[in-house]
Coordinates of C-alpha atoms and ligand atoms in Angstrom, one line a residue:
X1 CA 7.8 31.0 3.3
X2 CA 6.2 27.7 4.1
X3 CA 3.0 26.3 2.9
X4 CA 0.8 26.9 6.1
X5 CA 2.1 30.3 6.9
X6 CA 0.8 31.6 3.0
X7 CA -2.4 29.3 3.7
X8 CA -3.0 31.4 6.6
X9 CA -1.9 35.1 4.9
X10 CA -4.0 34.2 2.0
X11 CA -7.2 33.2 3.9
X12 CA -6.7 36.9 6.2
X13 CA -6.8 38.8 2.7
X14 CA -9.4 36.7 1.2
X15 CA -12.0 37.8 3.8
X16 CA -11.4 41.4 3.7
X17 CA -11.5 41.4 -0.4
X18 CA -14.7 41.6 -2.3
X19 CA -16.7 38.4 -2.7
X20 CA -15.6 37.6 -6.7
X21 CA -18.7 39.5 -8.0
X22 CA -17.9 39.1 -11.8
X23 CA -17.5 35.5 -11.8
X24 CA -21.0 33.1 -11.9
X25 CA -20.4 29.7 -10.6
X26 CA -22.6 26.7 -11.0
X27 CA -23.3 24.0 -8.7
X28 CA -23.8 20.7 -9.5
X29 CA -23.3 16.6 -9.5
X30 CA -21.2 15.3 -11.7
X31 CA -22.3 11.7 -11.7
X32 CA -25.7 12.9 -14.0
X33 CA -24.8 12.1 -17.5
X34 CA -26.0 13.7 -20.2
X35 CA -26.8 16.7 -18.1
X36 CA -23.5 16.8 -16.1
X37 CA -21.0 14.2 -16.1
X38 CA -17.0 14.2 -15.5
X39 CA -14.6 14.2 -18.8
X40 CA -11.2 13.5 -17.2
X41 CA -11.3 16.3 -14.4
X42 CA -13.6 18.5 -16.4
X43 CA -17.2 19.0 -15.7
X44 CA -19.0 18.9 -19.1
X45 CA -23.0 18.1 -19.6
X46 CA -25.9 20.2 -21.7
X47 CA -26.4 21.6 -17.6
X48 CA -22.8 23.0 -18.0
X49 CA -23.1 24.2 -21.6
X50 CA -26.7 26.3 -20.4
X51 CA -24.9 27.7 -17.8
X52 CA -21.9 29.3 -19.5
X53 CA -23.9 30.2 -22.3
X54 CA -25.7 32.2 -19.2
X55 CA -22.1 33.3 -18.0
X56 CA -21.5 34.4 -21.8
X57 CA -24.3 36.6 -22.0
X58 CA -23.2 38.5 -18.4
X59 CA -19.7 39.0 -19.4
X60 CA -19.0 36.9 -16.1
X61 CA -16.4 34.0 -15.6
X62 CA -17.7 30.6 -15.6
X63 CA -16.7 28.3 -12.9
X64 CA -18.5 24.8 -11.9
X65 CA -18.3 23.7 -8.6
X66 CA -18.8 19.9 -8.2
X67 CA -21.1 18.8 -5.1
X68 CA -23.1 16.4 -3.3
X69 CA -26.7 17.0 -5.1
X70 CA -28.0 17.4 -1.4
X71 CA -25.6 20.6 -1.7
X72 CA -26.5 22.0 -4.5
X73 CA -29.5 24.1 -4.0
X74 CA -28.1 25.3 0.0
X75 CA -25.1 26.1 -2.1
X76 CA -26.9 29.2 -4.1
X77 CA -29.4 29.8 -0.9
X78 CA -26.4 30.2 0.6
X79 CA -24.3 32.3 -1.8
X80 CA -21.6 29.9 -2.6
X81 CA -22.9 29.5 -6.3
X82 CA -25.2 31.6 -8.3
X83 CA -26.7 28.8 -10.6
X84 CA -28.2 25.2 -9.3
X85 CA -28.3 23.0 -12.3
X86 CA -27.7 19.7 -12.0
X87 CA -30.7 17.8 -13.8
X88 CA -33.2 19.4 -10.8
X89 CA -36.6 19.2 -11.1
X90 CA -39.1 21.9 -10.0
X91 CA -40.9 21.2 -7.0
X92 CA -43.4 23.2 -4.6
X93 CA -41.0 22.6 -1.7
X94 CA -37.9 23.6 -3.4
X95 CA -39.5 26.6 -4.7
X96 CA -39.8 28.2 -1.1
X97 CA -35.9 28.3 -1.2
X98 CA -35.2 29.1 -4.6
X99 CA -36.6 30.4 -8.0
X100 CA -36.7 28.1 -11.2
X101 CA -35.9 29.1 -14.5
X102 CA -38.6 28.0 -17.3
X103 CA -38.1 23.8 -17.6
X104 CA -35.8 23.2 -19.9
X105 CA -36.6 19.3 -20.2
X106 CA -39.3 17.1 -19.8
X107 CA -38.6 13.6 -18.1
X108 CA -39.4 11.3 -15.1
X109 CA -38.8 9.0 -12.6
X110 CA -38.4 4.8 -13.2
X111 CA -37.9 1.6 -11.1
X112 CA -35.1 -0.5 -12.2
X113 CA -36.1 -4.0 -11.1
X114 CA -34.9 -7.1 -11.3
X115 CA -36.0 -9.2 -14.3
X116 CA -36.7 -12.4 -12.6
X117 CA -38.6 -9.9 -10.6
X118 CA -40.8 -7.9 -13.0
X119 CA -42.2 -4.7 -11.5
X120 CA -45.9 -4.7 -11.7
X121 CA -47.1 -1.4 -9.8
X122 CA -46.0 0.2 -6.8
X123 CA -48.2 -2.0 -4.1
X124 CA -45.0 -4.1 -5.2
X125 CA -42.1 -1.9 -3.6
X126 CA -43.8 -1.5 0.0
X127 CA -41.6 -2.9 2.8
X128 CA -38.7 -3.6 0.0
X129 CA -35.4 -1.7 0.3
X130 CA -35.5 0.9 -2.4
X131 CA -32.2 2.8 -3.3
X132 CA -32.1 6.2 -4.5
X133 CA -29.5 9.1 -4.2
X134 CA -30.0 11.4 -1.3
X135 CA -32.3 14.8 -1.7
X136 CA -33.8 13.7 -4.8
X137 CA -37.5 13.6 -5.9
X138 CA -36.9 9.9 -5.8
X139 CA -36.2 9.7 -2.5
X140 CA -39.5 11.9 -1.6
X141 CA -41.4 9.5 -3.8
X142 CA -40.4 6.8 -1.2
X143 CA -41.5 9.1 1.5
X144 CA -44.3 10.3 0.3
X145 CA -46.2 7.9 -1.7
X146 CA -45.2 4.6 -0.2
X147 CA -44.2 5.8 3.1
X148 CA -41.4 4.3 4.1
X149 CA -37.7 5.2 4.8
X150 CA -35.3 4.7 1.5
X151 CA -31.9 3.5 1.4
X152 CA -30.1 6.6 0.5
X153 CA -26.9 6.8 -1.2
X154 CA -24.8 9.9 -2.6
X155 CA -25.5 9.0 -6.2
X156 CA -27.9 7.2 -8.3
X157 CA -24.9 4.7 -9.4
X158 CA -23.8 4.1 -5.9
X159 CA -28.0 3.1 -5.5
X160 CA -27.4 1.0 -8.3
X161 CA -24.4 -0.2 -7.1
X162 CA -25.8 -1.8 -4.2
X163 CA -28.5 -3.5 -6.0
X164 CA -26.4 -5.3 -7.9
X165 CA -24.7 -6.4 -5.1
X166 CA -28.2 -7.6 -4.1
X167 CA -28.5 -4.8 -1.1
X168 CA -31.5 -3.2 -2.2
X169 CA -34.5 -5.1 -4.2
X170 CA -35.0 -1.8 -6.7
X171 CA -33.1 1.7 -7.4
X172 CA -35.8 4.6 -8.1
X173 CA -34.1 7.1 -10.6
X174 CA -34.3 9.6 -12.6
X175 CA -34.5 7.8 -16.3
X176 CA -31.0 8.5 -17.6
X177 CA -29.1 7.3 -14.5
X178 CA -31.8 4.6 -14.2
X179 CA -30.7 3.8 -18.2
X180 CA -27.4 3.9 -17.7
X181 CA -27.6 1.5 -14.3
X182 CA -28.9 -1.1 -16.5
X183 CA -26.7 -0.4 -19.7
X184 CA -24.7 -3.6 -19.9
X185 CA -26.6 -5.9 -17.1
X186 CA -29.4 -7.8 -19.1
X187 CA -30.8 -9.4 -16.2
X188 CA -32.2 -5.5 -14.8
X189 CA -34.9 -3.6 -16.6
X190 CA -36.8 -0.3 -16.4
X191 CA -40.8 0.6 -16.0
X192 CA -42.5 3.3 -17.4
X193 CA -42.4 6.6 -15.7
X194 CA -43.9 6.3 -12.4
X195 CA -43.6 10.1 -11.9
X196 CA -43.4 12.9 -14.8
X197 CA -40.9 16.0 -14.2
X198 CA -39.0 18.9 -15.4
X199 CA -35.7 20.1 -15.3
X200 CA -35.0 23.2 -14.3
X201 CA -32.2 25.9 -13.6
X202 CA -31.8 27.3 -10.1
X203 CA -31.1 30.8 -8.6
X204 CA -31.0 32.1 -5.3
X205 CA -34.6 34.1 -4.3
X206 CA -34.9 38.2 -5.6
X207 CA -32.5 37.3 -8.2
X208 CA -34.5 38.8 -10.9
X209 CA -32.0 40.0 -13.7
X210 CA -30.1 36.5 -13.7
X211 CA -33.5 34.3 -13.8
X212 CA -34.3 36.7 -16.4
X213 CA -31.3 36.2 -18.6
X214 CA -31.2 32.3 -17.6
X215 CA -35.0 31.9 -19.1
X216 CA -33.4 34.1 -22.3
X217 CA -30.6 31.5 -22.6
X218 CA -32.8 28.4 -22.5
X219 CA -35.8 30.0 -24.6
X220 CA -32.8 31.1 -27.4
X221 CA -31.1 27.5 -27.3
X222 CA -34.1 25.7 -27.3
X223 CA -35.2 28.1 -30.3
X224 CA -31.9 27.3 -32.2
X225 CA -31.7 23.8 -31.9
X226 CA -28.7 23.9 -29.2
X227 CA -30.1 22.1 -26.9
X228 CA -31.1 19.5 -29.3
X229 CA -27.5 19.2 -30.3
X230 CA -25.8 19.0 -26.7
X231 CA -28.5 16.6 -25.5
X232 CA -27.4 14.5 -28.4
X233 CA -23.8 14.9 -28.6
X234 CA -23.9 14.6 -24.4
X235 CA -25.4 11.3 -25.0
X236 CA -23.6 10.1 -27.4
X237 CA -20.4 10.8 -25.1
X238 CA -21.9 9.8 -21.8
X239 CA -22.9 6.2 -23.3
X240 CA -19.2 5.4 -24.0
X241 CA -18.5 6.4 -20.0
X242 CA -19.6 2.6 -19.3
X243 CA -18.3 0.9 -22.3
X244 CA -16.1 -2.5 -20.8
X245 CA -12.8 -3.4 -21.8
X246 CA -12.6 -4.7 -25.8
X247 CA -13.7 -7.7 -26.1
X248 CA -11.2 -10.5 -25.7
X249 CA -11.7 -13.9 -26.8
X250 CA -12.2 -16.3 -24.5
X251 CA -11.1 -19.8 -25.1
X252 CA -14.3 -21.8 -23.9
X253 CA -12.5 -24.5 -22.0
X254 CA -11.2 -21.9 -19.0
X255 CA -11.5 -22.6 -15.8
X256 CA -12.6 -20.8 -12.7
X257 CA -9.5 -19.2 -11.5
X258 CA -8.6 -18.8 -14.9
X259 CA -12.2 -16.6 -15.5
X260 CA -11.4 -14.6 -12.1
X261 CA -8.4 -13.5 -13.7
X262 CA -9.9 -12.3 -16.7
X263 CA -13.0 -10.4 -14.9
X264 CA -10.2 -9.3 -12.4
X265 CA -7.9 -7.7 -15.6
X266 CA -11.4 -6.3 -17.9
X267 CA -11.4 -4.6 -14.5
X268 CA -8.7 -3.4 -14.1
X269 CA -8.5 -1.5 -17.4
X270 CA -12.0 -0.1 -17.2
X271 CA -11.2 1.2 -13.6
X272 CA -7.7 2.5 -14.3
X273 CA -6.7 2.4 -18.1
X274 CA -9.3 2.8 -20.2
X275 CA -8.7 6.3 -22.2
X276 CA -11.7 8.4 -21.5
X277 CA -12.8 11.2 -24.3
X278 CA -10.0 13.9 -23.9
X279 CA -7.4 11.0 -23.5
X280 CA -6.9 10.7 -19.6
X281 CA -7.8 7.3 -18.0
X282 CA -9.6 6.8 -15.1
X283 CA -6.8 6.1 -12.9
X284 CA -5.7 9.9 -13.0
X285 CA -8.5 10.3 -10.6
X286 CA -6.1 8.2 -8.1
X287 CA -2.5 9.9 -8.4
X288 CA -4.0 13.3 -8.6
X289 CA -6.2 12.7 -5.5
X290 CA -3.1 11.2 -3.9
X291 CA -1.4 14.3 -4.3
X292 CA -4.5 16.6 -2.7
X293 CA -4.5 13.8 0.1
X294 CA -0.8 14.5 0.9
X295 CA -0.9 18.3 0.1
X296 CA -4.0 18.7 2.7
X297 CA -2.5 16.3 5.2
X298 CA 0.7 17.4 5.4
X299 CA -0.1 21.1 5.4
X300 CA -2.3 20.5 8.2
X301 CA 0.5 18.7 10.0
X302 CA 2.3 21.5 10.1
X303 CA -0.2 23.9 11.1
X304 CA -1.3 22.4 13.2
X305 CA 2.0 21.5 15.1
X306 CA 1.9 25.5 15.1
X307 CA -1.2 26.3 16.7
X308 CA -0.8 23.2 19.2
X309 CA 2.6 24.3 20.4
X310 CA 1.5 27.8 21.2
X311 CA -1.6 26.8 22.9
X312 CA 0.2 24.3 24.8
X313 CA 2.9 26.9 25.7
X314 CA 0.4 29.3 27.2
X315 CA -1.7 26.8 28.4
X316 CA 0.9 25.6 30.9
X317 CA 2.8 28.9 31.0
X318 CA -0.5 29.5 32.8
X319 CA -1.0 26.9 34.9
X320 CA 2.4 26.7 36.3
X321 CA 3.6 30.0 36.5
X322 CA -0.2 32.0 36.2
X323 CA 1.2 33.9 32.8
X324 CA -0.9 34.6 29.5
X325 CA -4.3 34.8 31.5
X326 CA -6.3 36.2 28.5
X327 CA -4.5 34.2 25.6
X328 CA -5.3 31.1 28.4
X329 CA -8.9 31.2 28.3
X330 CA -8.8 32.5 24.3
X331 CA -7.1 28.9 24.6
X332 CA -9.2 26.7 26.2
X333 CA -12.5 28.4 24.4
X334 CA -10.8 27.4 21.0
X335 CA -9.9 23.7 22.7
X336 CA -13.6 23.1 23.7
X337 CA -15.4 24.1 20.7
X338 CA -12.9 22.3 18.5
X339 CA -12.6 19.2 20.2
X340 CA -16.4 19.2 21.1
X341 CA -17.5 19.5 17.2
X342 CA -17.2 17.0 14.5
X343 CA -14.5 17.4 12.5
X344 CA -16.8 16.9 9.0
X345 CA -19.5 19.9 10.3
X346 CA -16.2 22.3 10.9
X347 CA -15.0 21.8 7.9
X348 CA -18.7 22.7 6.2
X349 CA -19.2 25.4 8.6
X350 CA -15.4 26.8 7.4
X351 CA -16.6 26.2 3.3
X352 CA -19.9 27.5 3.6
X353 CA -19.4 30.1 6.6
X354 CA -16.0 30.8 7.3
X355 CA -14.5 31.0 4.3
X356 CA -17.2 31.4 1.7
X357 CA -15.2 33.3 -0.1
X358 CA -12.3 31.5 -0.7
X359 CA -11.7 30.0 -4.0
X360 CA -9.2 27.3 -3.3
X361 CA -10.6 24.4 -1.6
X362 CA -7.7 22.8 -0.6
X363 CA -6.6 26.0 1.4
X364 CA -10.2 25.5 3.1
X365 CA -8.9 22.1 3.9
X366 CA -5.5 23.0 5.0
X367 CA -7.2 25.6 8.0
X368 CA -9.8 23.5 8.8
X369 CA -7.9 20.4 9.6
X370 CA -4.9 22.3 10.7
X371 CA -6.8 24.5 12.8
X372 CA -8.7 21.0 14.2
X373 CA -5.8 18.9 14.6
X374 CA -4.1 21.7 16.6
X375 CA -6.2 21.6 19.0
X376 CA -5.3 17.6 19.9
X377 CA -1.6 18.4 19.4
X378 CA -1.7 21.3 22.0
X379 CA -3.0 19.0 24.7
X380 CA -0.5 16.3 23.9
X381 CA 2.3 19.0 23.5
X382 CA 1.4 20.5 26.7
X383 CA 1.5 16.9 28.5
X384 CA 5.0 16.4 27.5
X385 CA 5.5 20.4 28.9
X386 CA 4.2 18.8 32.3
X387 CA 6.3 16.1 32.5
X388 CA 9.8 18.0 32.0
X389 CA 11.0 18.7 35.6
X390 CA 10.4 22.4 36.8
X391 CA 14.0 22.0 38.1
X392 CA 15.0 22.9 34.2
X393 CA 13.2 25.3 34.1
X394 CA 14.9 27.6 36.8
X395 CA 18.5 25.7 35.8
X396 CA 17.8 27.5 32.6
X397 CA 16.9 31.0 34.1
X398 CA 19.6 30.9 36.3
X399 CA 21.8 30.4 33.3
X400 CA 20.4 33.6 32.6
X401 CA 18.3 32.7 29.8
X402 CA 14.7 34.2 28.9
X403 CA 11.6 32.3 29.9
X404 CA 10.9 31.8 25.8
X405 CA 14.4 31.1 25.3
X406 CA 14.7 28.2 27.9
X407 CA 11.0 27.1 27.0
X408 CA 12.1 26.8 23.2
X409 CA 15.5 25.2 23.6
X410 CA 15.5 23.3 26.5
X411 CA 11.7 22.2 27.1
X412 CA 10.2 21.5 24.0
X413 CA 12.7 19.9 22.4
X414 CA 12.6 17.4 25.4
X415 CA 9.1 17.4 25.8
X416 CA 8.4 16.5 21.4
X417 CA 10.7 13.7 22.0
X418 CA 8.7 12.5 25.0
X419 CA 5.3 12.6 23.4
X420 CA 6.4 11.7 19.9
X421 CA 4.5 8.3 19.7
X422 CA 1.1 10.4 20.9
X423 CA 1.7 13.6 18.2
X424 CA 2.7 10.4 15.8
X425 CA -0.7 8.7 16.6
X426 CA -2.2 12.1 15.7
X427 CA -0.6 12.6 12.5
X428 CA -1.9 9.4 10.8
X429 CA -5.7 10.4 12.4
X430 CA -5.4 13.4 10.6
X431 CA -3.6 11.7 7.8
X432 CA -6.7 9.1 7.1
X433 CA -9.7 12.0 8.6
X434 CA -8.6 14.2 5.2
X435 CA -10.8 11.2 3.4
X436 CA -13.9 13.8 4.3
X437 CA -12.9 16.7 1.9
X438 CA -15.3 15.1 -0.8
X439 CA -17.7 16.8 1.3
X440 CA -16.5 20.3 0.2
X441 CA -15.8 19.1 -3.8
X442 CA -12.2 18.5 -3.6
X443 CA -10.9 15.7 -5.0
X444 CA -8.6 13.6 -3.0
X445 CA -7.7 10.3 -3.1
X446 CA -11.0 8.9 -1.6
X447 CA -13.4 10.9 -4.0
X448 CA -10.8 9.5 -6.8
X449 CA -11.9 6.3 -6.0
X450 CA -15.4 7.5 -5.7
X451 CA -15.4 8.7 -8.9
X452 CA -14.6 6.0 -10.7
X453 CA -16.9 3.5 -8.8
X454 CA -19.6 6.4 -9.9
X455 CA -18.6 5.8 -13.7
X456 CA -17.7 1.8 -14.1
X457 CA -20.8 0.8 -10.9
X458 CA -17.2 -1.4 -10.1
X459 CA -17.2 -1.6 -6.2
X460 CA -14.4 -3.9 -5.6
X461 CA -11.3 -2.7 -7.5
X462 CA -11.5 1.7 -7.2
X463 CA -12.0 0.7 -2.8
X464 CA -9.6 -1.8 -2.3
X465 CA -7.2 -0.2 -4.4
X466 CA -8.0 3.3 -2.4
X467 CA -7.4 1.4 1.0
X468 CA -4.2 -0.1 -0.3
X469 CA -3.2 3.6 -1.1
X470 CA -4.1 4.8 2.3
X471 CA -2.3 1.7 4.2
X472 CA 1.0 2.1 2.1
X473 CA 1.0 6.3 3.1
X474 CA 0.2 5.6 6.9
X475 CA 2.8 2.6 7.2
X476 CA 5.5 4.9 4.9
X477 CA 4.6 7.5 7.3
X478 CA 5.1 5.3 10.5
X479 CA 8.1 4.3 9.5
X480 CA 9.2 7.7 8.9
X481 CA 8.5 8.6 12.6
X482 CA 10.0 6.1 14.4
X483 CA 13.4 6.4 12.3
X484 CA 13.4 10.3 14.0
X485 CA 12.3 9.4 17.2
X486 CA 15.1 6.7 17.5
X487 CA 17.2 9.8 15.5
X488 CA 16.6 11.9 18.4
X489 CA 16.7 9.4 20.9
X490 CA 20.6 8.4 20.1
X491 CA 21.9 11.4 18.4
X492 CA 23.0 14.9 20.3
X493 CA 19.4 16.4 18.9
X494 CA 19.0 16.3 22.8
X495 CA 20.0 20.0 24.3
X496 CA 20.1 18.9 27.8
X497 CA 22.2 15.9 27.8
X498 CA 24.3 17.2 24.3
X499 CA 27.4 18.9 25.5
X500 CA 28.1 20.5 22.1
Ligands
LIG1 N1 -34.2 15.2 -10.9 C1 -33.9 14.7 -9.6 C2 -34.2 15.8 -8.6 O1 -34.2 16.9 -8.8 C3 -32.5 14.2 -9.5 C4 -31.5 15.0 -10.1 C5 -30.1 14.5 -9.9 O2 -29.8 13.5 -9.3 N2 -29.1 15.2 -10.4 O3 -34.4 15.4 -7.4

């Protein structure tokens, strides 16, 4: 059976089963180390270790779903994880949404400045761009106590990020983001704590038994000196995260180009060699995201050649020949509301909504891109349907063949070949559109190079390299199509004009 086809049969059953009731997944953002931080593809932190100590004491699976921290807390509102933790801090306005466990830290909020620029008190950061990552109590400080928009970004690294690359004048962070953002550059610095929080776990409201054994969990690791030993062993691991390449010695008389080279290389192997703690290197992130880019893309392909070839079949069964009225104006109802959403808020409302409770996020993927791009291919299948000459159509009847029969063997075949270069066109939007699915957690070859921008603050080589990727899988996959289409255009894979 082919890919799409299971996609679809597995997503039927998934809705009628029960929602997985005896596993407990936690939400959170990888890019906060010690709390929660990637090692190779696996989530680990003192946030993770709390949480399956909590999943422990239930007898319930552990899973960790990687977000946006933005996501986090809608993700257990809205069912889709049972814990929040991912370094959050309790707040009045988050507390309408959700219940916090008891804190399990104590820690604050810093400016990283510039040191040629010392920071001297907040009148100093009014009217300056000020980074901070998105949904954070950073971000309301900017709101709230200097009144003025941020310059939000997904992560506190991609805030710091930017400053180095001189786009914002300070980063406001959380102190162990802030610490690790200026790990290694001596010309940034920290101030003191400009706002003093605590960290807390997460659960969705009337959830009484879990808070309950979430407040036993942190009260007994606290008690037993666990926590003391993950925050230290965390930290310990999460400092080495940014270590450079080794030291090479440089011979002092090198010249520009020569230094390029050498910044270009250290690079290089801190990007995509360098092993990390459990042995993998950084540019695993790449291949395997390569391989959720082409699985998603192509399985949407091919779904959505599916759906697009029966709605453009009944949509102009109907309008030539007044067939199908029902399944024509099911048709156009799915056309309109698929075309006239964005593709990024289908996909959320099929994770969050849809499809809640599907595990596999790459199925999720698969039926909401297939499902979207069908759409587009039906109305370019069903203008090459128009333009085949009625004439064939009653040739083919009077040969005594069925309506389906002649539409499948002597239409479409002509009319794919006619709108090839359009359905082609298509295929690479859909191909380069998959680069959203870090928006659900999966990891494809975009959030790869995300990821590893997150972890070395390098901008230019995890991007351009990502880009390359992309360019080389759209131009292999151009070239691909046009060797079928001149395939079909001088071989007998023509019906009508094939006297085989
Ligand atoms: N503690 C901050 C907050 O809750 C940021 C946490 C994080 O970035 N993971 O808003």
């Amino acid at each position: 059976m082919n890919k799409p086809l299971v996609a679809v049969l597995a997503a039927a059953f998934s809705l009628c089963l029960a929602r997985g009731a005896d596993s407990l997944t936690m939400a959170t953002e990888a890019t906060f180390p010690p709390y929660e931080f990637l090692r190779g593809q696996e989530v680990v932190g003192i946030d993770v270790e709390l949480s399956r100590a909590v999943a422990q004491k239930l007898g319930r699976e552990f899973r960790v779903e990687n977000m946006d921290f933005d996501s986090v807390i809608p993700a257990v509102v809205s069912g889709k994880a049972q814990l929040a933790a991912s370094g959050i801090t309790i707040t009045e306005d988050r507390k309408k949404n959700v219940d916090f466990s008891i804190p399990y830290v104590k820690t604050g909020i810093v400016v990283v400045y510039r040191k040629a620029n010392p920071y001297k008190g907040a009148a100093q950061l009014k009217g300056e761009k000020i980074g901070v990552q998105s949904g954070t109590t950073s971000e309301n400080y900017v709101l709230e106590q200097l009144k003025q928009e941020p310059e939000r970004f997904k992560t506190s690294a991609e805030a710091c990020a930017a400053m180095l690359a001189g786009r914002c004048a300070f980063v406001i962070a959380d102190v162990d983001p802030a610490k690790n953002c200026v790990k290694g550059n001596d010309d940034l610095a920290l101030s003191d704590f400009i706002s003093s929080e605590e960290y807390a776990i997460a659960v969705a409201k009337g959830q009484a038994e879990l808070l309950a054994a979430v407040n036993e969990v942190i009260a007994a690791a606290r008690a037993d000196g666990r926590l003391a030993k993950w925050a230290a062993d965390y930290k310990a691991e999460s400092d080495k995260l940014k270590e450079g390449a080794p030291a090479v010695e440089k011979p002092a008389e090198k010249g520009a180009i020569a230094k390029f080279w050498d910044a270009v290389c250290d690079d290089f192997y801190l990007c995509f060699l360098k092993p990390s703690a459990d042995g993998s290197v950084r540019g695993a992130y790449l291949v395997r995201g390569l391989g959720v880019t082409i699985e998603v893309a192509f399985s949407a392909i091919v779904l959505g050649l599916l759906v697009g070839f029966l709605v453009a079949v009944v949509r102009s069964s109907h309008d030539k020949y007044g067939y199908f009225p029902v399944l024509n104006a099911l048709s156009k109802t799915y056309l309109t509301i698929v075309r006239g959403t964005p593709m990024v808020v289908q996909l959320l409302i099929t994770y969050y909504i849809i499809l809640r409770s599907v595990e596999s996020k790459e199925l999720i993927a698969i039926l909401a891109f297939g499902i979207n791009s069908g759409a587009y291919q039906a109305e370019i299948l069903r203008a090459g349907i128009t333009s085949i000459d009625p004439g064939q159509m009653e040739a083919g009847r009077a040969l005594g063949l069925g309506y389906w029969q002649t539409m499948l063997r002597i239409i479409l075949p002509q009319a794919v070949r006619n709108v090839l270069p359009a359905l082609g066109n298509e295929f690479i939007v859909l191909m380069k559109d998959t680069s959203i699915v870090g928006y659900i957690a999966l990891i494809d070859l975009a959030k790869g190079g995300d990821i590893i921008r997150s972890q070395t603050y390098s901008v230019y080589l995890p991007y351009l390299t990502v880009a390359a990727v992309y360019l080389v899988l759209v131009v292999t996959f151009t070239w691909l199509l046009g060797k079928l289409e001149r395939y079909l255009r001088n071989t007998g894979a023509d019906p009508v004009h094939n006297d085989s």
